[in-house]
mmCIF file of C-alpha atoms in Angstrom:
data_model
loop_
_atom_site.group_PDB
_atom_site.id
_atom_site.type_symbol
_atom_site.label_atom_id
_atom_site.label_comp_id
_atom_site.label_asym_id
_atom_site.label_seq_id
_atom_site.Cartn_x
_atom_site.Cartn_y
_atom_site.Cartn_z
ATOM 1 C CA THR X 1 -43.801 9.138 -17.185
ATOM 2 C CA TYR X 2 -39.940 9.524 -17.839
ATOM 3 C CA ASP X 3 -37.729 6.764 -17.357
ATOM 4 C CA PHE X 4 -34.294 8.569 -16.272
ATOM 5 C CA THR X 5 -31.469 7.036 -15.603
ATOM 6 C CA PRO X 6 -28.737 9.473 -13.793
ATOM 7 C CA LYS X 7 -25.117 9.289 -14.699
ATOM 8 C CA PRO X 8 -22.753 7.616 -12.277
ATOM 9 C CA LYS X 9 -20.177 10.191 -10.678
ATOM 10 C CA GLY X 10 -16.835 10.138 -12.475
ATOM 11 C CA TYR X 11 -14.110 12.343 -13.026
ATOM 12 C CA PHE X 12 -13.035 14.298 -16.857
ATOM 13 C CA ARG X 13 -11.100 12.745 -19.187
ATOM 14 C CA ILE X 14 -7.320 13.995 -19.020
ATOM 15 C CA ASP X 15 -5.282 14.202 -22.328
ATOM 16 C CA LEU X 16 -1.873 13.990 -21.630
ATOM 17 C CA PRO X 17 0.767 15.686 -23.914
ATOM 18 C CA PRO X 18 3.341 12.901 -25.600
ATOM 19 C CA LYS X 19 6.295 12.684 -23.770
ATOM 20 C CA SER X 20 9.433 14.715 -24.842
ATOM 21 C CA PHE X 21 12.173 16.548 -23.205
ATOM 22 C CA GLN X 22 14.822 19.294 -23.371
ATOM 23 C CA GLN X 23 18.201 19.916 -21.150
ATOM 24 C CA TYR X 24 18.638 22.376 -18.593
ATOM 25 C CA LYS X 25 21.769 23.860 -18.113
ATOM 26 C CA GLY X 26 22.023 26.861 -16.344
ATOM 27 C CA ASP X 27 24.221 28.416 -13.603
ATOM 28 C CA CYS X 28 23.776 25.684 -11.271
ATOM 29 C CA PRO X 29 26.264 23.025 -10.668
ATOM 30 C CA PHE X 30 23.927 20.581 -12.360
ATOM 31 C CA THR X 31 22.464 19.556 -15.385
ATOM 32 C CA PHE X 32 18.705 17.783 -16.086
ATOM 33 C CA GLU X 33 16.554 17.130 -18.802
ATOM 34 C CA PHE X 34 12.620 18.381 -18.289
ATOM 35 C CA HIS X 35 9.576 17.883 -20.083
ATOM 36 C CA ASN X 36 8.985 20.420 -22.897
ATOM 37 C CA GLU X 37 5.322 21.295 -21.743
ATOM 38 C CA ALA X 38 6.855 22.461 -18.096
ATOM 39 C CA VAL X 39 8.558 25.810 -17.499
ATOM 40 C CA ILE X 40 11.639 26.476 -15.325
ATOM 41 C CA ASN X 41 10.843 29.351 -13.380
ATOM 42 C CA LEU X 42 13.410 31.115 -10.135
ATOM 43 C CA ASN X 43 11.966 30.755 -6.671
ATOM 44 C CA LYS X 44 10.964 34.405 -5.675
ATOM 45 C CA ASP X 45 10.692 34.223 -2.283
ATOM 46 C CA LYS X 46 12.694 35.904 0.117
ATOM 47 C CA SER X 47 14.104 32.699 1.791
ATOM 48 C CA ALA X 48 15.218 31.368 -1.475
ATOM 49 C CA GLN X 49 18.650 30.884 -2.467
ATOM 50 C CA PRO X 50 20.719 30.535 -5.605
ATOM 51 C CA CYS X 51 19.647 27.533 -7.593
ATOM 52 C CA TRP X 52 16.306 27.053 -6.156
ATOM 53 C CA PHE X 53 13.707 27.211 -8.495
ATOM 54 C CA ASN X 54 10.266 25.310 -9.889
ATOM 55 C CA ILE X 55 9.465 23.091 -12.914
ATOM 56 C CA GLU X 56 6.012 24.096 -13.269
ATOM 57 C CA TYR X 57 3.308 22.229 -15.425
ATOM 58 C CA PRO X 58 0.706 24.748 -16.414
ATOM 59 C CA ALA X 59 -1.566 22.112 -18.162
ATOM 60 C CA MET X 60 -1.829 20.308 -15.233
ATOM 61 C CA ASN X 61 -1.476 23.038 -12.181
ATOM 62 C CA ALA X 62 1.511 21.033 -10.988
ATOM 63 C CA THR X 63 4.881 22.005 -9.555
ATOM 64 C CA ILE X 64 7.711 20.323 -8.760
ATOM 65 C CA HIS X 65 10.093 22.473 -6.297
ATOM 66 C CA LEU X 66 13.717 22.395 -6.507
ATOM 67 C CA SER X 67 16.037 23.577 -4.088
ATOM 68 C CA TYR X 68 19.802 23.419 -4.125
ATOM 69 C CA LYS X 69 22.384 23.529 -1.473
ATOM 70 C CA LYS X 70 26.030 23.450 -1.612
ATOM 71 C CA ILE X 71 28.039 21.161 1.083
ATOM 72 C CA GLU X 72 30.610 22.631 2.985
ATOM 73 C CA ARG X 73 34.096 20.984 3.070
ATOM 74 C CA ASP X 74 34.882 21.679 6.430
ATOM 75 C CA SER X 75 31.738 20.083 8.145
ATOM 76 C CA SER X 76 30.358 18.008 5.070
ATOM 77 C CA GLU X 77 29.818 15.155 6.766
ATOM 78 C CA LYS X 78 27.302 16.562 9.894
ATOM 79 C CA GLN X 79 25.830 18.864 6.978
ATOM 80 C CA LEU X 80 24.693 16.309 4.511
ATOM 81 C CA GLU X 81 23.235 14.054 7.466
ATOM 82 C CA GLN X 82 21.257 17.417 8.306
ATOM 83 C CA TYR X 83 20.202 17.990 5.120
ATOM 84 C CA ILE X 84 19.172 14.293 4.925
ATOM 85 C CA GLU X 85 17.407 14.413 8.047
ATOM 86 C CA ASP X 86 15.458 17.628 6.965
ATOM 87 C CA SER X 87 14.228 15.791 4.376
ATOM 88 C CA ARG X 88 13.002 13.028 5.948
ATOM 89 C CA SER X 89 11.333 14.803 7.960
ATOM 90 C CA LEU X 90 9.523 17.005 5.329
ATOM 91 C CA VAL X 91 8.017 13.544 3.521
ATOM 92 C CA TYR X 92 7.106 12.290 7.095
ATOM 93 C CA LYS X 93 4.944 15.009 7.828
ATOM 94 C CA HIS X 94 2.819 13.319 5.439
ATOM 95 C CA THR X 95 2.151 10.737 7.393
ATOM 96 C CA VAL X 96 -1.378 12.053 8.516
ATOM 97 C CA LYS X 97 -2.583 11.405 5.350
ATOM 98 C CA ALA X 98 -0.507 8.921 3.236
ATOM 99 C CA THR X 99 -1.458 5.681 3.310
ATOM 100 C CA ASP X 100 1.861 4.493 2.329
ATOM 101 C CA ILE X 101 5.128 5.953 1.968
ATOM 102 C CA ILE X 102 7.603 4.155 -0.663
ATOM 103 C CA GLU X 103 11.269 4.661 -0.299
ATOM 104 C CA SER X 104 13.507 4.045 -3.314
ATOM 105 C CA ARG X 105 17.381 4.214 -3.730
ATOM 106 C CA ILE X 106 19.070 5.855 -5.918
ATOM 107 C CA ALA X 107 22.677 5.077 -7.026
ATOM 108 C CA ASP X 108 24.473 5.855 -10.053
ATOM 109 C CA ASP X 109 28.495 5.355 -9.522
ATOM 110 C CA SER X 110 29.122 6.531 -12.647
ATOM 111 C CA SER X 111 27.522 9.665 -12.587
ATOM 112 C CA LYS X 112 27.958 9.886 -8.441
ATOM 113 C CA VAL X 113 24.209 10.584 -7.968
ATOM 114 C CA TYR X 114 23.060 8.940 -4.858
ATOM 115 C CA GLY X 115 19.747 9.787 -3.231
ATOM 116 C CA LEU X 116 16.169 8.560 -1.742
ATOM 117 C CA LEU X 117 13.064 9.004 -3.742
ATOM 118 C CA TYR X 118 9.884 8.893 -2.067
ATOM 119 C CA SER X 119 6.514 7.730 -3.207
ATOM 120 C CA LEU X 120 3.460 8.875 -0.928
ATOM 121 C CA GLU X 121 0.114 7.232 -1.781
ATOM 122 C CA GLY X 122 -2.970 8.639 -0.653
ATOM 123 C CA ASN X 123 -4.400 11.952 -0.530
ATOM 124 C CA VAL X 124 -1.606 13.738 0.322
ATOM 125 C CA ALA X 125 -0.508 17.055 -0.582
ATOM 126 C CA SER X 126 2.871 16.030 -2.122
ATOM 127 C CA SER X 127 2.729 12.386 -3.864
ATOM 128 C CA MET X 128 6.360 12.415 -4.599
ATOM 129 C CA GLN X 129 9.484 13.940 -2.945
ATOM 130 C CA PHE X 130 13.382 13.421 -3.423
ATOM 131 C CA TYR X 131 17.017 14.197 -2.615
ATOM 132 C CA LEU X 132 19.907 13.624 -4.678
ATOM 133 C CA THR X 133 23.422 14.315 -3.297
ATOM 134 C CA ASP X 134 27.150 13.309 -4.823
ATOM 135 C CA SER X 135 27.855 12.733 -0.672
ATOM 136 C CA VAL X 136 30.426 15.295 -0.769
ATOM 137 C CA ASN X 137 29.728 18.779 -2.417
ATOM 138 C CA HIS X 138 26.109 19.053 -3.287
ATOM 139 C CA PHE X 139 22.475 18.298 -2.310
ATOM 140 C CA VAL X 140 19.259 18.604 -4.201
ATOM 141 C CA ARG X 141 15.807 18.415 -3.162
ATOM 142 C CA GLY X 142 12.641 17.851 -4.830
ATOM 143 C CA ALA X 143 8.803 17.683 -4.202
ATOM 144 C CA LEU X 144 5.695 17.291 -6.425
ATOM 145 C CA TYR X 145 2.772 19.459 -5.314
ATOM 146 C CA PHE X 146 -0.394 20.330 -7.137
ATOM 147 C CA ASN X 147 -2.337 23.620 -6.753
ATOM 148 C CA VAL X 148 -5.678 21.887 -6.267
ATOM 149 C CA ALA X 149 -7.414 19.982 -3.822
ATOM 150 C CA THR X 150 -5.532 16.576 -3.135
ATOM 151 C CA ASN X 151 -7.919 13.684 -4.453
ATOM 152 C CA ALA X 152 -5.726 10.603 -5.346
ATOM 153 C CA ASP X 153 -8.478 8.945 -7.517
ATOM 154 C CA SER X 154 -8.782 11.674 -9.704
ATOM 155 C CA LEU X 155 -5.240 12.978 -9.822
ATOM 156 C CA SER X 156 -3.966 9.499 -10.448
ATOM 157 C CA PRO X 157 -3.316 9.710 -14.203
ATOM 158 C CA VAL X 158 -1.526 13.184 -13.829
ATOM 159 C CA ILE X 159 0.590 11.357 -10.527
ATOM 160 C CA ARG X 160 1.782 8.966 -12.826
ATOM 161 C CA TYR X 161 2.625 10.893 -15.466
ATOM 162 C CA VAL X 162 4.751 13.385 -13.667
ATOM 163 C CA ARG X 163 6.160 10.740 -11.652
ATOM 164 C CA ASP X 164 7.675 9.303 -14.831
ATOM 165 C CA ASP X 165 9.283 12.419 -15.988
ATOM 166 C CA ILE X 166 10.739 12.721 -12.291
ATOM 167 C CA MET X 167 12.344 9.256 -13.169
ATOM 168 C CA HIS X 168 13.664 10.816 -16.222
ATOM 169 C CA PHE X 169 14.952 14.004 -14.125
ATOM 170 C CA VAL X 170 16.841 11.375 -11.501
ATOM 171 C CA ASN X 171 18.222 9.187 -14.320
ATOM 172 C CA GLY X 172 19.425 11.838 -16.524
ATOM 173 C CA PHE X 173 20.475 13.967 -13.622
ATOM 174 C CA GLU X 174 24.256 14.923 -13.487
ATOM 175 C CA TRP X 175 26.882 17.170 -11.365
ATOM 176 C CA ASN X 176 28.538 19.707 -13.266
ATOM 177 C CA GLU X 177 32.045 20.260 -11.219
ATOM 178 C CA ASP X 178 32.876 23.278 -13.408
ATOM 179 C CA LEU X 179 30.448 25.648 -11.783
#
């Protein structure tokens, strides 16, 4: 007879690359730093507008979808309220699967970057979403998605890794009024 002990179920080890960043400077009215392992691709969807693009992490099968909207001067307050409400609504569509949604306020008076960061816990399709605005002219929305079945336990190290990148993105985000 053989003594057989099955291996316990587990997840594959994930080796994450060291952190290093590069500056994004394009034709959009903002700049930020993004991870060197990531690739920026324009959103090619037919409904996409200028300055809509994806920050893709090919090795992790993850994408941060970014969209930019210019706030029109004649209806700026109403338009900004609508953009914020649309963002909140998109986040709270995940309440079916989310075990918790944590909101963190973003306010940097020196660079005029304000917004809200949403961390979604549980087996949700998007574990992090955010919006940034200068409250007058510009609005950017971002959402992290993985191109795999959502399992918070197995994705946990990668989610933490990309969340740190998003925090770096938010903390270094600046408006470029010249564009």
